[in-house]
PDB file of C-alpha atoms in Angstrom:
ATOM      1  CA  MET A   1      99.123 273.160 211.968  1.00  0.00           C
ATOM      2  CA  SER A   2      99.362 270.912 215.028  1.00  0.00           C
ATOM      3  CA  PHE A   3      96.861 268.115 215.552  1.00  0.00           C
ATOM      4  CA  ASP A   4      94.876 268.037 218.792  1.00  0.00           C
ATOM      5  CA  THR A   5      94.676 264.394 219.850  1.00  0.00           C
ATOM      6  CA  ARG A   6      91.324 265.070 221.539  1.00  0.00           C
ATOM      7  CA  ALA A   7      89.872 265.333 218.015  1.00  0.00           C
ATOM      8  CA  LEU A   8      90.505 261.612 217.449  1.00  0.00           C
ATOM      9  CA  LEU A   9      87.328 260.534 219.283  1.00  0.00           C
ATOM     10  CA  PRO A  10      84.893 262.519 217.098  1.00  0.00           C
ATOM     11  CA  ILE A  11      86.789 261.614 213.900  1.00  0.00           C
ATOM     12  CA  VAL A  12      86.853 257.883 214.662  1.00  0.00           C
ATOM     13  CA  LEU A  13      83.251 257.907 215.895  1.00  0.00           C
ATOM     14  CA  LEU A  14      81.989 259.732 212.809  1.00  0.00           C
ATOM     15  CA  ALA A  15      84.000 257.479 210.467  1.00  0.00           C
ATOM     16  CA  CYS A  16      82.566 254.357 212.155  1.00  0.00           C
ATOM     17  CA  LEU A  17      79.000 255.673 211.928  1.00  0.00           C
ATOM     18  CA  LEU A  18      79.434 256.535 208.249  1.00  0.00           C
ATOM     19  CA  ALA A  19      81.005 253.127 207.534  1.00  0.00           C
ATOM     20  CA  TRP A  20      78.045 251.431 209.247  1.00  0.00           C
ATOM     21  CA  ALA A  21      75.592 253.539 207.214  1.00  0.00           C
ATOM     22  CA  VAL A  22      77.378 252.735 203.942  1.00  0.00           C
ATOM     23  CA  ALA A  23      77.566 248.993 204.694  1.00  0.00           C
ATOM     24  CA  SER A  24      73.888 248.876 205.625  1.00  0.00           C
ATOM     25  CA  ASP A  25      72.766 250.954 202.637  1.00  0.00           C
ATOM     26  CA  VAL A  26      74.813 248.876 200.175  1.00  0.00           C
ATOM     27  CA  ARG A  27      73.568 245.604 201.679  1.00  0.00           C
ATOM     28  CA  SER A  28      69.871 246.354 202.271  1.00  0.00           C
ATOM     29  CA  ARG A  29      69.216 249.838 200.792  1.00  0.00           C
ATOM     30  CA  ARG A  30      68.268 250.988 204.294  1.00  0.00           C
ATOM     31  CA  ILE A  31      69.955 253.080 206.975  1.00  0.00           C
ATOM     32  CA  PRO A  32      68.866 251.791 210.396  1.00  0.00           C
ATOM     33  CA  ASN A  33      67.077 254.218 212.695  1.00  0.00           C
ATOM     34  CA  ARG A  34      69.171 252.960 215.627  1.00  0.00           C
ATOM     35  CA  LEU A  35      72.319 254.103 213.779  1.00  0.00           C
ATOM     36  CA  VAL A  36      70.847 257.573 213.331  1.00  0.00           C
ATOM     37  CA  VAL A  37      69.650 257.768 216.950  1.00  0.00           C
ATOM     38  CA  LEU A  38      73.019 256.572 218.317  1.00  0.00           C
ATOM     39  CA  GLY A  39      74.791 259.081 216.068  1.00  0.00           C
ATOM     40  CA  LEU A  40      72.522 261.922 217.142  1.00  0.00           C
ATOM     41  CA  LEU A  41      73.053 261.077 220.815  1.00  0.00           C
ATOM     42  CA  ALA A  42      76.826 260.817 220.318  1.00  0.00           C
ATOM     43  CA  GLY A  43      77.042 264.106 218.407  1.00  0.00           C
ATOM     44  CA  LEU A  44      74.865 265.986 220.885  1.00  0.00           C
ATOM     45  CA  THR A  45      76.725 264.472 223.864  1.00  0.00           C
ATOM     46  CA  LEU A  46      80.083 265.535 222.439  1.00  0.00           C
ATOM     47  CA  GLN A  47      78.765 269.031 221.701  1.00  0.00           C
ATOM     48  CA  ALA A  48      77.422 269.299 225.278  1.00  0.00           C
ATOM     49  CA  THR A  49      80.408 267.878 227.182  1.00  0.00           C
ATOM     50  CA  VAL A  50      83.598 268.808 225.295  1.00  0.00           C
ATOM     51  CA  THR A  51      85.297 272.081 226.188  1.00  0.00           C
ATOM     52  CA  PRO A  52      83.945 274.911 223.968  1.00  0.00           C
ATOM     53  CA  GLY A  53      85.877 275.723 220.831  1.00  0.00           C
ATOM     54  CA  ALA A  54      85.524 276.208 217.077  1.00  0.00           C
ATOM     55  CA  GLY A  55      84.068 272.743 216.436  1.00  0.00           C
ATOM     56  CA  LEU A  56      84.786 269.050 216.784  1.00  0.00           C
ATOM     57  CA  PHE A  57      86.688 269.081 213.474  1.00  0.00           C
ATOM     58  CA  SER A  58      88.126 272.610 213.641  1.00  0.00           C
ATOM     59  CA  GLU A  59      90.995 274.530 215.201  1.00  0.00           C
ATOM     60  CA  PRO A  60      90.858 275.256 218.070  1.00  0.00           C
ATOM     61  CA  PHE A  61      89.219 271.918 218.833  1.00  0.00           C
ATOM     62  CA  GLY A  62      86.102 272.141 220.975  1.00  0.00           C
ATOM     63  CA  ALA A  63      82.368 271.847 221.087  1.00  0.00           C
ATOM     64  CA  LEU A  64      79.946 274.256 219.455  1.00  0.00           C
ATOM     65  CA  GLY A  65      77.311 273.692 222.141  1.00  0.00           C
ATOM     66  CA  LEU A  66      73.841 272.185 222.037  1.00  0.00           C
ATOM     67  CA  LEU A  67      72.192 275.163 220.342  1.00  0.00           C
ATOM     68  CA  LYS A  68      74.518 275.119 217.316  1.00  0.00           C
ATOM     69  CA  ALA A  69      74.465 271.302 217.221  1.00  0.00           C
ATOM     70  CA  SER A  70      70.664 271.389 217.147  1.00  0.00           C
ATOM     71  CA  ALA A  71      70.748 274.045 214.430  1.00  0.00           C
ATOM     72  CA  GLY A  72      73.141 271.857 212.424  1.00  0.00           C
ATOM     73  CA  MET A  73      70.837 268.892 212.907  1.00  0.00           C
ATOM     74  CA  ALA A  74      67.793 270.868 211.703  1.00  0.00           C
ATOM     75  CA  LEU A  75      69.677 272.296 208.739  1.00  0.00           C
ATOM     76  CA  GLY A  76      70.995 268.847 207.807  1.00  0.00           C
ATOM     77  CA  LEU A  77      67.415 267.595 207.779  1.00  0.00           C
ATOM     78  CA  LEU A  78      66.226 270.517 205.661  1.00  0.00           C
ATOM     79  CA  LEU A  79      69.042 270.175 203.106  1.00  0.00           C
ATOM     80  CA  LEU A  80      67.873 266.842 201.717  1.00  0.00           C
ATOM     81  CA  LEU A  81      64.174 267.049 202.607  1.00  0.00           C
ATOM     82  CA  PRO A  82      63.179 268.499 199.197  1.00  0.00           C
ATOM     83  CA  MET A  83      64.833 265.554 197.431  1.00  0.00           C
ATOM     84  CA  TYR A  84      62.916 263.163 199.691  1.00  0.00           C
ATOM     85  CA  ALA A  85      59.653 265.024 199.009  1.00  0.00           C
ATOM     86  CA  LEU A  86      60.270 264.670 195.275  1.00  0.00           C
ATOM     87  CA  GLY A  87      60.878 260.942 195.676  1.00  0.00           C
ATOM     88  CA  ALA A  88      64.515 261.187 194.618  1.00  0.00           C
ATOM     89  CA  MET A  89      65.927 260.049 197.974  1.00  0.00           C
ATOM     90  CA  GLY A  90      65.026 257.844 200.929  1.00  0.00           C
ATOM     91  CA  ALA A  91      64.161 259.009 204.433  1.00  0.00           C
ATOM     92  CA  GLY A  92      67.236 257.278 205.876  1.00  0.00           C
ATOM     93  CA  ASP A  93      69.522 259.491 203.801  1.00  0.00           C
ATOM     94  CA  VAL A  94      67.773 262.604 205.098  1.00  0.00           C
ATOM     95  CA  LYS A  95      68.044 261.407 208.706  1.00  0.00           C
ATOM     96  CA  LEU A  96      71.724 260.553 208.180  1.00  0.00           C
ATOM     97  CA  MET A  97      72.404 264.129 207.046  1.00  0.00           C
ATOM     98  CA  ALA A  98      70.575 265.424 210.153  1.00  0.00           C
ATOM     99  CA  MET A  99      72.791 263.208 212.318  1.00  0.00           C
ATOM    100  CA  LEU A 100      75.877 264.669 210.642  1.00  0.00           C
ATOM    101  CA  GLY A 101      74.568 268.142 211.424  1.00  0.00           C
ATOM    102  CA  ALA A 102      74.750 267.354 215.148  1.00  0.00           C
ATOM    103  CA  PHE A 103      78.489 266.625 214.734  1.00  0.00           C
ATOM    104  CA  LEU A 104      79.291 269.453 212.311  1.00  0.00           C
ATOM    105  CA  GLY A 105      77.069 272.389 213.266  1.00  0.00           C
ATOM    106  CA  PRO A 106      75.128 274.718 210.947  1.00  0.00           C
ATOM    107  CA  LEU A 107      77.970 276.103 208.828  1.00  0.00           C
ATOM    108  CA  ASP A 108      79.823 272.896 208.105  1.00  0.00           C
ATOM    109  CA  ILE A 109      76.684 270.852 207.415  1.00  0.00           C
ATOM    110  CA  VAL A 110      75.951 273.127 204.453  1.00  0.00           C
ATOM    111  CA  GLY A 111      79.409 272.454 203.007  1.00  0.00           C
ATOM    112  CA  ALA A 112      79.145 268.724 203.748  1.00  0.00           C
ATOM    113  CA  GLY A 113      75.648 268.629 202.219  1.00  0.00           C
ATOM    114  CA  LEU A 114      76.746 270.377 199.031  1.00  0.00           C
ATOM    115  CA  SER A 115      79.796 268.125 198.817  1.00  0.00           C
ATOM    116  CA  SER A 116      77.559 265.063 199.272  1.00  0.00           C
ATOM    117  CA  VAL A 117      75.229 266.130 196.460  1.00  0.00           C
ATOM    118  CA  LEU A 118      78.253 266.753 194.235  1.00  0.00           C
ATOM    119  CA  ALA A 119      79.726 263.362 195.200  1.00  0.00           C
ATOM    120  CA  GLY A 120      76.378 261.715 194.427  1.00  0.00           C
ATOM    121  CA  GLY A 121      76.329 263.205 190.941  1.00  0.00           C
ATOM    122  CA  VAL A 122      79.923 262.221 190.224  1.00  0.00           C
ATOM    123  CA  LEU A 123      79.412 258.686 191.570  1.00  0.00           C
ATOM    124  CA  ALA A 124      76.198 258.244 189.558  1.00  0.00           C
ATOM    125  CA  LEU A 125      77.987 259.340 186.380  1.00  0.00           C
ATOM    126  CA  LEU A 126      80.927 257.034 187.072  1.00  0.00           C
ATOM    127  CA  VAL A 127      78.632 254.056 187.703  1.00  0.00           C
ATOM    128  CA  ALA A 128      76.674 254.807 184.516  1.00  0.00           C
ATOM    129  CA  LEU A 129      79.895 255.175 182.543  1.00  0.00           C
ATOM    130  CA  PHE A 130      81.305 251.932 183.973  1.00  0.00           C
ATOM    131  CA  GLN A 131      78.059 250.048 183.226  1.00  0.00           C
ATOM    132  CA  GLY A 132      77.801 251.528 179.733  1.00  0.00           C
ATOM    133  CA  SER A 133      74.428 253.111 180.493  1.00  0.00           C
ATOM    134  CA  LEU A 134      75.345 256.807 180.382  1.00  0.00           C
ATOM    135  CA  ARG A 135      73.095 257.512 177.376  1.00  0.00           C
ATOM    136  CA  LYS A 136      70.146 255.744 179.058  1.00  0.00           C
ATOM    137  CA  VAL A 137      70.734 257.634 182.321  1.00  0.00           C
ATOM    138  CA  SER A 138      70.836 260.936 180.449  1.00  0.00           C
ATOM    139  CA  ALA A 139      67.551 260.166 178.679  1.00  0.00           C
ATOM    140  CA  ASN A 140      65.924 259.076 181.964  1.00  0.00           C
ATOM    141  CA  VAL A 141      66.996 262.268 183.738  1.00  0.00           C
ATOM    142  CA  LYS A 142      65.612 264.393 180.906  1.00  0.00           C
ATOM    143  CA  VAL A 143      62.240 262.590 180.945  1.00  0.00           C
ATOM    144  CA  MET A 144      61.966 262.645 184.763  1.00  0.00           C
ATOM    145  CA  VAL A 145      62.855 266.333 185.146  1.00  0.00           C
ATOM    146  CA  LEU A 146      60.696 267.434 182.226  1.00  0.00           C
ATOM    147  CA  GLY A 147      57.740 265.404 183.504  1.00  0.00           C
ATOM    148  CA  SER A 148      58.133 266.811 187.005  1.00  0.00           C
ATOM    149  CA  VAL A 149      58.382 270.416 185.763  1.00  0.00           C
ATOM    150  CA  LEU A 150      55.374 270.090 183.458  1.00  0.00           C
ATOM    151  CA  ARG A 151      53.230 268.492 186.184  1.00  0.00           C
ATOM    152  CA  GLY A 152      54.271 271.201 188.637  1.00  0.00           C
ATOM    153  CA  MET A 153      53.480 273.987 186.168  1.00  0.00           C
ATOM    154  CA  SER A 154      50.026 272.538 185.542  1.00  0.00           C
ATOM    155  CA  GLY A 155      49.214 272.530 189.256  1.00  0.00           C
ATOM    156  CA  GLY A 156      49.914 268.825 189.825  1.00  0.00           C
ATOM    157  CA  SER A 157      52.507 267.147 192.013  1.00  0.00           C
ATOM    158  CA  ALA A 158      56.109 267.889 191.057  1.00  0.00           C
ATOM    159  CA  ARG A 159      57.142 264.488 192.417  1.00  0.00           C
ATOM    160  CA  ILE A 160      59.811 262.807 190.297  1.00  0.00           C
ATOM    161  CA  ASP A 161      58.557 259.455 189.031  1.00  0.00           C
ATOM    162  CA  ALA A 162      60.901 256.534 188.571  1.00  0.00           C
ATOM    163  CA  PRO A 163      61.789 255.953 184.930  1.00  0.00           C
ATOM    164  CA  LEU A 164      60.157 253.098 183.019  1.00  0.00           C
ATOM    165  CA  ALA A 165      63.563 251.604 182.215  1.00  0.00           C
ATOM    166  CA  ALA A 166      65.550 251.895 185.443  1.00  0.00           C
ATOM    167  CA  THR A 167      69.324 252.112 185.199  1.00  0.00           C
ATOM    168  CA  GLY A 168      70.030 251.190 188.829  1.00  0.00           C
ATOM    169  CA  GLN A 169      70.172 253.009 192.122  1.00  0.00           C
ATOM    170  CA  LEU A 170      73.123 254.392 194.001  1.00  0.00           C
ATOM    171  CA  PRO A 171      73.055 253.740 197.768  1.00  0.00           C
ATOM    172  CA  TYR A 172      73.184 257.411 198.716  1.00  0.00           C
ATOM    173  CA  ALA A 173      74.975 256.810 202.037  1.00  0.00           C
ATOM    174  CA  VAL A 174      78.056 256.233 199.871  1.00  0.00           C
ATOM    175  CA  ALA A 175      77.731 259.744 198.433  1.00  0.00           C
ATOM    176  CA  ILE A 176      77.015 261.267 201.853  1.00  0.00           C
ATOM    177  CA  ALA A 177      80.053 259.578 203.400  1.00  0.00           C
ATOM    178  CA  ALA A 178      82.324 260.456 200.469  1.00  0.00           C
ATOM    179  CA  GLY A 179      81.109 264.052 200.351  1.00  0.00           C
ATOM    180  CA  THR A 180      81.325 264.622 204.098  1.00  0.00           C
ATOM    181  CA  MET A 181      84.759 263.077 204.538  1.00  0.00           C
ATOM    182  CA  SER A 182      86.079 264.895 201.442  1.00  0.00           C
ATOM    183  CA  TYR A 183      84.706 268.181 202.772  1.00  0.00           C
ATOM    184  CA  LEU A 184      86.351 267.665 206.170  1.00  0.00           C
ATOM    185  CA  LEU A 185      89.684 266.614 204.650  1.00  0.00           C
ATOM    186  CA  LEU A 186      89.797 269.450 202.125  1.00  0.00           C
ATOM    187  CA  THR A 187      88.708 272.214 204.492  1.00  0.00           C
ATOM    188  CA  ARG A 188      90.421 271.100 207.708  1.00  0.00           C
ATOM    189  CA  TYR A 189      93.611 269.486 206.553  1.00  0.00           C
ATOM    190  CA  PHE A 190      94.298 271.052 203.147  1.00  0.00           C
ATOM    191  CA  GLY A 191      92.996 274.542 203.867  1.00  0.00           C
ATOM    192  CA  TRP A 192      90.405 274.763 201.074  1.00  0.00           C
ATOM    193  CA  SER A 193      87.450 277.071 201.533  1.00  0.00           C
ATOM    194  CA  LEU A 194      84.317 275.666 199.915  1.00  0.00           C
ATOM    195  CA  LEU A 195      81.847 278.168 201.331  1.00  0.00           C
TER     196      LEU A 195
END
């Protein structure tokens, strides 16, 4: 497969935005709104101005158009919104996934979202294993999920409460960046089909 050099701009731009999100999330546990807005504007501008094609990260290289970019943005928002509503994720992470949807479109944002959730689980397990807190994490997950399910079944809020003995938090932008970049590498450059 030949590489279209025009694809360098979206790849570099997306990598820089994800690196900024990761650095900010690791440092302050926040993803700045200006990052998300700049990313949304960049993704939508590329989708509106680049010659039409199969996608900014696909062959043949080209834009999906504003309608599909907007659909990707909305779907990206909806993918992580339930986790935010349950209190398991911050709003910045949800907005970051929406921003990615503007770059990727509706089909690829589903794959990137699933890959990000998978990356988050793997990273959380690795951190717990490295810190020697895997047993504590397992017990916390069991108590949180069981409590949420029981409250939901009794008509209360199914919101997931933080455990009494916290084991740490993973800056989720790391998982989103790892999942998204892995998805793009595996599907675009190694020919895997995840969906």
